[in-house]
Amino acid sequence: MSSTLTSALGITMPVLAAPMAGGAGTPALVTAAARAGALGFLAAGYKTPQAFAEEIAVLAAASVPYGVNLFVPNPLPVDRAAFARYAALVAAEAERHGFPADPAAPPIEDDDAWQDKLAVLRERPVPVVSLTFGLPSREDLAALRSTGALLVQTVTSVAEAKAAAEAGVDVLAVQGAAAGGHSGTFTPTAPVADLSLVDLVGAVRHAAGLPVIAAGGLASAADVAAAVAAGAGAVAVGTVLLRSAEAGTTATHRAALADPARTATVITRAFTGRPARALRNDFTERYGELAPYGYPALHHLTAPMRRAAAAAGDPERVHLWAGTGFRHATAEPAAAILTRLAADL
């Protein structure tokens, strides 16, 4: 199955660069993965459709295999009263960096320009499209399939995998609980099962019968080999690439990943209203249990604070996304990292 999947993806190395929205994933990182014989994913999340289209044009001009990742609309509306209370609670944090929050301002509930980004892909077809946060409608899946792209659906459970297989996707990206950043779960208010990635891959392969890309906490060649032995045709890694030369990770985030005082990660909704794994910091400790669910409302609420804190070198008010294997993130070229991870295959 591994050779079949790598052939379908147009690659020779089955260790992929996962999509990382918010700046860490760059066209340079995607290109570096391709030059190493792997595949990288350009994250469309949080970008304008125009910026997304421009980055696709850059990759198309480079003539390398690549994929893109889309946030599928799966609204998690925030309770208005809870949002107002939380906005008032975190206002002082934003004010530290000159961004006073207005607790009376209504929450921003958008769909990340979903239809506009589908239009971009119809105009500029790409080889591989991965989907996160939920399943697109039947009509939108048909629109994506009409572009000729291989469709990859992120799942976090057997139930999600079965639903995705029934919807007609081509490949499942099986994301374990150890993954950094947002969980791709379809049901963000329900806890993600704390299965090992190896066990989850085996269960999904048995239940859904589709090719699998394993993701979540993979940080060593032994981790990668174990996932492949469990039935994954390829793996995707993100956290271990955050300090790579080609990543767009902020200096503040890079320093935190290397800081020996940072010893733990935590799943938190404090920054975005959706569960995500990050390095523990003051903000997650103070607000992790106080934050309401509500995505993307909380993302938009805290985004100015996070950008300002990152620019100011303040790691305590930044979303330091990281999987459990963050200690293995190294400051070197992405190709070297990916090649090392594939050493035991």
GROMACS .gro file of C-alpha atoms in nm:
model
  345
    1MET     CA    1   0.000   0.000   0.000
    2SER     CA    2   0.291   0.233   0.072
    3SER     CA    3   0.423   0.217  -0.285
    4THR     CA    4   0.069   0.263  -0.418
    5LEU     CA    5   0.011   0.575  -0.211
    6THR     CA    6   0.350   0.730  -0.281
    7SER     CA    7   0.292   0.670  -0.651
    8ALA     CA    8  -0.048   0.838  -0.631
    9LEU     CA    9   0.112   1.134  -0.454
   10GLY     CA   10   0.393   1.153  -0.708
   11ILE     CA   11   0.672   1.112  -0.450
   12THR     CA   12   0.947   0.873  -0.348
   13MET     CA   13   0.985   0.956   0.022
   14PRO     CA   14   0.674   0.879   0.232
   15VAL     CA   15   0.745   1.143   0.501
   16LEU     CA   16   0.533   1.448   0.422
   17ALA     CA   17   0.541   1.806   0.546
   18ALA     CA   18   0.203   1.861   0.711
   19PRO     CA   19   0.002   2.178   0.647
   20MET     CA   20   0.063   2.445   0.911
   21ALA     CA   21  -0.169   2.744   0.894
   22GLY     CA   22  -0.089   3.082   1.043
   23GLY     CA   23   0.253   3.138   0.888
   24ALA     CA   24   0.472   2.840   0.975
   25GLY     CA   25   0.394   2.661   0.652
   26THR     CA   26   0.548   2.843   0.355
   27PRO     CA   27   0.590   2.776  -0.017
   28ALA     CA   28   0.963   2.743   0.058
   29LEU     CA   29   0.893   2.461   0.305
   30VAL     CA   30   0.661   2.287   0.058
   31THR     CA   31   0.924   2.317  -0.216
   32ALA     CA   32   1.200   2.189   0.012
   33ALA     CA   33   0.993   1.881   0.094
   34ALA     CA   34   0.936   1.816  -0.275
   35ARG     CA   35   1.304   1.857  -0.359
   36ALA     CA   36   1.376   1.588  -0.097
   37GLY     CA   37   1.139   1.348  -0.272
   38ALA     CA   38   0.847   1.406  -0.035
   39LEU     CA   39   0.534   1.619  -0.049
   40GLY     CA   40   0.444   1.936   0.133
   41PHE     CA   41   0.103   2.091   0.194
   42LEU     CA   42   0.027   2.459   0.155
   43ALA     CA   43  -0.221   2.569   0.421
   44ALA     CA   44  -0.504   2.788   0.291
   45GLY     CA   45  -0.633   2.855   0.642
   46TYR     CA   46  -0.647   3.225   0.743
   47LYS     CA   47  -0.517   3.341   0.403
   48THR     CA   48  -0.716   3.559   0.169
   49PRO     CA   49  -0.822   3.384  -0.153
   50GLN     CA   50  -0.587   3.615  -0.345
   51ALA     CA   51  -0.287   3.524  -0.127
   52PHE     CA   52  -0.379   3.157  -0.156
   53ALA     CA   53  -0.391   3.182  -0.535
   54GLU     CA   54  -0.058   3.364  -0.547
   55GLU     CA   55   0.114   3.094  -0.342
   56ILE     CA   56  -0.033   2.822  -0.563
   57ALA     CA   57   0.112   3.006  -0.862
   58VAL     CA   58   0.456   3.006  -0.696
   59LEU     CA   59   0.442   2.629  -0.642
   60ALA     CA   60   0.307   2.559  -0.990
   61ALA     CA   61   0.596   2.757  -1.137
   62ALA     CA   62   0.841   2.550  -0.933
   63SER     CA   63   0.714   2.234  -1.106
   64VAL     CA   64   0.716   2.024  -0.788
   65PRO     CA   65   0.454   1.791  -0.640
   66TYR     CA   66   0.252   1.959  -0.367
   67GLY     CA   67  -0.083   1.966  -0.197
   68VAL     CA   68  -0.306   2.226  -0.035
   69ASN     CA   69  -0.512   2.209   0.282
   70LEU     CA   70  -0.851   2.369   0.342
   71PHE     CA   71  -1.044   2.437   0.661
   72VAL     CA   72  -1.387   2.286   0.596
   73PRO     CA   73  -1.671   2.496   0.742
   74ASN     CA   74  -1.789   2.320   1.057
   75PRO     CA   75  -1.922   2.610   1.264
   76LEU     CA   76  -1.879   2.612   1.639
   77PRO     CA   77  -2.087   2.921   1.723
   78VAL     CA   78  -1.997   3.093   2.045
   79ASP     CA   79  -2.250   3.179   2.313
   80ARG     CA   80  -2.278   3.561   2.296
   81ALA     CA   81  -2.284   3.614   2.672
   82ALA     CA   82  -1.992   3.377   2.729
   83PHE     CA   83  -1.799   3.550   2.451
   84ALA     CA   84  -1.854   3.892   2.608
   85ARG     CA   85  -1.737   3.766   2.947
   86TYR     CA   86  -1.425   3.611   2.795
   87ALA     CA   87  -1.348   3.921   2.590
   88ALA     CA   88  -1.363   4.132   2.906
   89LEU     CA   89  -1.149   3.879   3.092
   90VAL     CA   90  -0.864   3.877   2.838
   91ALA     CA   91  -0.879   4.249   2.754
   92ALA     CA   92  -0.588   4.326   2.987
   93GLU     CA   93  -0.370   4.072   2.805
   94ALA     CA   94  -0.431   4.246   2.472
   95GLU     CA   95  -0.371   4.587   2.626
   96ARG     CA   96  -0.017   4.483   2.725
   97HIS     CA   97   0.072   4.515   2.357
   98GLY     CA   98  -0.146   4.809   2.264
   99PHE     CA   99  -0.453   4.624   2.145
  100PRO     CA  100  -0.737   4.714   2.380
  101ALA     CA  101  -1.029   4.478   2.325
  102ASP     CA  102  -1.390   4.592   2.312
  103PRO     CA  103  -1.593   4.337   2.510
  104ALA     CA  104  -1.908   4.476   2.351
  105ALA     CA  105  -1.792   4.403   1.996
  106PRO     CA  106  -1.982   4.114   1.836
  107PRO     CA  107  -1.795   3.792   1.761
  108ILE     CA  108  -1.670   3.731   1.408
  109GLU     CA  109  -1.818   3.408   1.274
  110ASP     CA  110  -1.683   3.338   0.924
  111ASP     CA  111  -1.609   3.034   0.707
  112ASP     CA  112  -1.250   3.123   0.604
  113ALA     CA  113  -1.375   3.225   0.257
  114TRP     CA  114  -1.455   2.862   0.178
  115GLN     CA  115  -1.643   2.913  -0.149
  116ASP     CA  116  -1.389   3.165  -0.274
  117LYS     CA  117  -1.109   2.919  -0.209
  118LEU     CA  118  -1.298   2.646  -0.392
  119ALA     CA  119  -1.321   2.891  -0.682
  120VAL     CA  120  -0.944   2.937  -0.669
  121LEU     CA  121  -0.896   2.560  -0.698
  122ARG     CA  122  -1.135   2.539  -0.990
  123GLU     CA  123  -0.931   2.806  -1.166
  124ARG     CA  124  -0.593   2.670  -1.056
  125PRO     CA  125  -0.624   2.292  -1.010
  126VAL     CA  126  -0.371   2.135  -0.774
  127PRO     CA  127  -0.255   1.771  -0.747
  128VAL     CA  128  -0.370   1.699  -0.390
  129VAL     CA  129  -0.631   1.863  -0.165
  130SER     CA  130  -0.650   1.778   0.203
  131LEU     CA  131  -0.948   1.871   0.418
  132THR     CA  132  -0.962   1.945   0.789
  133PHE     CA  133  -1.227   2.011   1.060
  134GLY     CA  134  -1.513   1.831   0.886
  135LEU     CA  135  -1.651   1.676   0.570
  136PRO     CA  136  -1.751   1.907   0.284
  137SER     CA  137  -2.103   1.881   0.148
  138ARG     CA  138  -2.166   1.633  -0.131
  139GLU     CA  139  -2.181   1.924  -0.379
  140ASP     CA  140  -1.852   2.073  -0.263
  141LEU     CA  141  -1.679   1.735  -0.270
  142ALA     CA  142  -1.800   1.690  -0.625
  143ALA     CA  143  -1.663   2.034  -0.715
  144LEU     CA  144  -1.326   1.944  -0.569
  145ARG     CA  145  -1.322   1.606  -0.743
  146SER     CA  146  -1.398   1.775  -1.076
  147THR     CA  147  -1.065   1.955  -1.054
  148GLY     CA  148  -0.885   1.618  -1.074
  149ALA     CA  149  -0.726   1.647  -0.729
  150LEU     CA  150  -0.659   1.350  -0.505
  151LEU     CA  151  -0.878   1.413  -0.199
  152VAL     CA  152  -0.735   1.355   0.150
  153GLN     CA  153  -0.963   1.383   0.455
  154THR     CA  154  -0.828   1.439   0.808
  155VAL     CA  155  -0.995   1.209   1.062
  156THR     CA  156  -0.939   1.149   1.432
  157SER     CA  157  -1.158   0.842   1.492
  158VAL     CA  158  -1.296   0.530   1.331
  159ALA     CA  159  -1.641   0.690   1.307
  160GLU     CA  160  -1.500   0.989   1.116
  161ALA     CA  161  -1.300   0.756   0.892
  162LYS     CA  162  -1.611   0.558   0.800
  163ALA     CA  163  -1.802   0.877   0.722
  164ALA     CA  164  -1.519   1.003   0.503
  165ALA     CA  165  -1.493   0.672   0.318
  166GLU     CA  166  -1.867   0.674   0.254
  167ALA     CA  167  -1.840   1.031   0.122
  168GLY     CA  168  -1.593   0.910  -0.139
  169VAL     CA  169  -1.257   1.061  -0.046
  170ASP     CA  170  -0.941   0.891  -0.173
  171VAL     CA  171  -0.708   0.894   0.129
  172LEU     CA  172  -0.744   0.936   0.505
  173ALA     CA  173  -0.502   1.149   0.708
  174VAL     CA  174  -0.530   0.984   1.049
  175GLN     CA  175  -0.443   1.239   1.316
  176GLY     CA  176  -0.358   1.115   1.663
  177ALA     CA  177  -0.413   1.306   1.987
  178ALA     CA  178  -0.040   1.385   2.018
  179ALA     CA  179  -0.054   1.621   1.718
  180GLY     CA  180   0.039   1.985   1.756
  181GLY     CA  181  -0.197   2.265   1.662
  182HIS     CA  182  -0.568   2.222   1.603
  183SER     CA  183  -0.728   1.883   1.624
  184GLY     CA  184  -0.906   1.795   1.302
  185THR     CA  185  -1.194   1.643   1.494
  186PHE     CA  186  -1.543   1.682   1.349
  187THR     CA  187  -1.682   1.725   1.704
  188PRO     CA  188  -1.458   1.976   1.883
  189THR     CA  189  -1.659   1.985   2.206
  190ALA     CA  190  -1.608   1.610   2.258
  191PRO     CA  191  -1.272   1.477   2.385
  192VAL     CA  192  -1.052   1.310   2.123
  193ALA     CA  193  -0.986   0.945   2.210
  194ASP     CA  194  -0.641   0.908   2.364
  195LEU     CA  195  -0.542   0.612   2.146
  196SER     CA  196  -0.184   0.567   2.036
  197LEU     CA  197  -0.134   0.665   1.673
  198VAL     CA  198  -0.031   0.308   1.589
  199ASP     CA  199  -0.356   0.170   1.733
  200LEU     CA  200  -0.565   0.439   1.563
  201VAL     CA  201  -0.403   0.373   1.225
  202GLY     CA  202  -0.467   0.000   1.257
  203ALA     CA  203  -0.830   0.052   1.356
  204VAL     CA  204  -0.896   0.298   1.074
  205ARG     CA  205  -0.730   0.078   0.813
  206HIS     CA  206  -0.944  -0.215   0.922
  207ALA     CA  207  -1.269  -0.016   0.933
  208ALA     CA  208  -1.239   0.207   0.627
  209GLY     CA  209  -1.012   0.023   0.385
  210LEU     CA  210  -0.859   0.339   0.238
  211PRO     CA  211  -0.492   0.437   0.212
  212VAL     CA  212  -0.375   0.614   0.527
  213ILE     CA  213  -0.137   0.899   0.604
  214ALA     CA  214  -0.048   0.889   0.974
  215ALA     CA  215   0.006   1.214   1.166
  216GLY     CA  216   0.045   1.332   1.523
  217GLY     CA  217   0.348   1.329   1.750
  218LEU     CA  218   0.582   1.161   1.501
  219ALA     CA  219   0.927   1.286   1.593
  220SER     CA  220   1.182   1.012   1.522
  221ALA     CA  221   1.266   0.754   1.257
  222ALA     CA  222   1.140   0.485   1.495
  223ASP     CA  223   0.803   0.664   1.529
  224VAL     CA  224   0.772   0.683   1.152
  225ALA     CA  225   0.865   0.318   1.102
  226ALA     CA  226   0.609   0.209   1.363
  227ALA     CA  227   0.330   0.403   1.190
  228VAL     CA  228   0.418   0.250   0.854
  229ALA     CA  229   0.432  -0.097   1.009
  230ALA     CA  230   0.081  -0.037   1.144
  231GLY     CA  231  -0.048   0.017   0.791
  232ALA     CA  232   0.018   0.379   0.701
  233GLY     CA  233   0.123   0.433   0.343
  234ALA     CA  234   0.291   0.759   0.442
  235VAL     CA  235   0.325   0.988   0.743
  236ALA     CA  236   0.297   1.363   0.787
  237VAL     CA  237   0.504   1.567   1.031
  238GLY     CA  238   0.466   1.927   1.141
  239THR     CA  239   0.612   2.011   1.481
  240VAL     CA  240   0.956   1.870   1.396
  241LEU     CA  241   0.972   2.114   1.102
  242LEU     CA  242   0.884   2.428   1.300
  243ARG     CA  243   1.248   2.522   1.356
  244SER     CA  244   1.357   2.430   1.003
  245ALA     CA  245   1.527   2.689   0.786
  246GLU     CA  246   1.231   2.712   0.547
  247ALA     CA  247   0.949   2.736   0.800
  248GLY     CA  248   0.782   3.071   0.866
  249THR     CA  249   0.772   3.012   1.242
  250THR     CA  250   0.817   3.331   1.443
  251ALA     CA  251   1.138   3.385   1.637
  252THR     CA  252   0.935   3.381   1.959
  253HIS     CA  253   0.787   3.041   1.879
  254ARG     CA  254   1.124   2.900   1.769
  255ALA     CA  255   1.286   3.009   2.094
  256ALA     CA  256   1.006   2.856   2.301
  257LEU     CA  257   1.045   2.520   2.127
  258ALA     CA  258   1.413   2.515   2.221
  259ASP     CA  259   1.364   2.651   2.574
  260PRO     CA  260   1.458   2.380   2.829
  261ALA     CA  261   1.213   2.534   3.074
  262ARG     CA  262   0.924   2.438   2.844
  263THR     CA  263   0.859   2.079   2.939
  264ALA     CA  264   0.495   2.009   2.859
  265THR     CA  265   0.219   2.054   2.606
  266VAL     CA  266  -0.150   2.099   2.679
  267ILE     CA  267  -0.469   2.077   2.474
  268THR     CA  268  -0.632   2.417   2.500
  269ARG     CA  269  -0.918   2.619   2.354
  270ALA     CA  270  -0.799   2.941   2.519
  271PHE     CA  271  -0.665   3.097   2.199
  272THR     CA  272  -0.917   2.994   1.935
  273GLY     CA  273  -1.221   2.832   2.095
  274ARG     CA  274  -1.128   2.499   1.933
  275PRO     CA  275  -0.905   2.234   2.093
  276ALA     CA  276  -0.540   2.257   1.991
  277ARG     CA  277  -0.216   2.127   2.141
  278ALA     CA  278   0.040   2.389   2.243
  279LEU     CA  279   0.332   2.442   2.476
  280ARG     CA  280   0.200   2.529   2.818
  281ASN     CA  281   0.237   2.902   2.894
  282ASP     CA  282   0.080   3.168   3.115
  283PHE     CA  283  -0.218   3.219   2.885
  284THR     CA  284  -0.310   2.850   2.866
  285GLU     CA  285  -0.272   2.817   3.243
  286ARG     CA  286  -0.479   3.123   3.324
  287TYR     CA  287  -0.757   3.094   3.066
  288GLY     CA  288  -0.766   2.731   2.954
  289GLU     CA  289  -1.063   2.641   3.173
  290LEU     CA  290  -1.234   2.978   3.136
  291ALA     CA  291  -1.252   3.000   2.758
  292PRO     CA  292  -1.584   2.912   2.594
  293TYR     CA  293  -1.601   2.695   2.288
  294GLY     CA  294  -1.645   2.906   1.979
  295TYR     CA  295  -1.444   2.886   1.658
  296PRO     CA  296  -1.349   3.105   1.479
  297ALA     CA  297  -1.486   3.372   1.716
  298LEU     CA  298  -1.212   3.328   1.977
  299HIS     CA  299  -0.947   3.302   1.707
  300HIS     CA  300  -1.042   3.646   1.578
  301LEU     CA  301  -1.068   3.785   1.931
  302THR     CA  302  -0.714   3.687   2.035
  303ALA     CA  303  -0.535   3.712   1.698
  304PRO     CA  304  -0.421   4.077   1.735
  305MET     CA  305  -0.281   4.004   2.081
  306ARG     CA  306  -0.098   3.697   1.957
  307ARG     CA  307   0.057   3.875   1.660
  308ALA     CA  308   0.173   4.163   1.878
  309ALA     CA  309   0.311   3.932   2.147
  310ALA     CA  310   0.506   3.729   1.891
  311ALA     CA  311   0.655   4.046   1.744
  312ALA     CA  312   0.749   4.167   2.094
  313GLY     CA  313   0.915   3.840   2.194
  314ASP     CA  314   0.649   3.761   2.455
  315PRO     CA  315   0.589   3.383   2.454
  316GLU     CA  316   0.331   3.391   2.733
  317ARG     CA  317   0.056   3.535   2.513
  318VAL     CA  318   0.130   3.342   2.193
  319HIS     CA  319  -0.023   3.018   2.068
  320LEU     CA  320   0.289   2.801   2.082
  321TRP     CA  321   0.146   2.513   1.880
  322ALA     CA  322   0.347   2.196   1.936
  323GLY     CA  323   0.297   1.823   1.936
  324THR     CA  324   0.426   1.597   2.210
  325GLY     CA  325   0.750   1.535   2.018
  326PHE     CA  326   0.850   1.902   2.016
  327ARG     CA  327   1.189   1.829   2.174
  328HIS     CA  328   1.293   1.674   1.841
  329ALA     CA  329   1.242   1.999   1.646
  330THR     CA  330   1.581   2.108   1.516
  331ALA     CA  331   1.722   2.416   1.344
  332GLU     CA  332   1.837   2.272   1.011
  333PRO     CA  333   1.712   2.237   0.652
  334ALA     CA  334   1.376   2.066   0.612
  335ALA     CA  335   1.522   1.812   0.368
  336ALA     CA  336   1.767   1.691   0.632
  337ILE     CA  337   1.487   1.650   0.886
  338LEU     CA  338   1.259   1.459   0.649
  339THR     CA  339   1.540   1.237   0.525
  340ARG     CA  340   1.642   1.147   0.879
  341LEU     CA  341   1.284   1.056   0.969
  342ALA     CA  342   1.268   0.819   0.671
  343ALA     CA  343   1.593   0.644   0.764
  344ASP     CA  344   1.432   0.326   0.905
  345LEU     CA  345   1.187   0.267   0.618
   0.00000   0.00000   0.00000
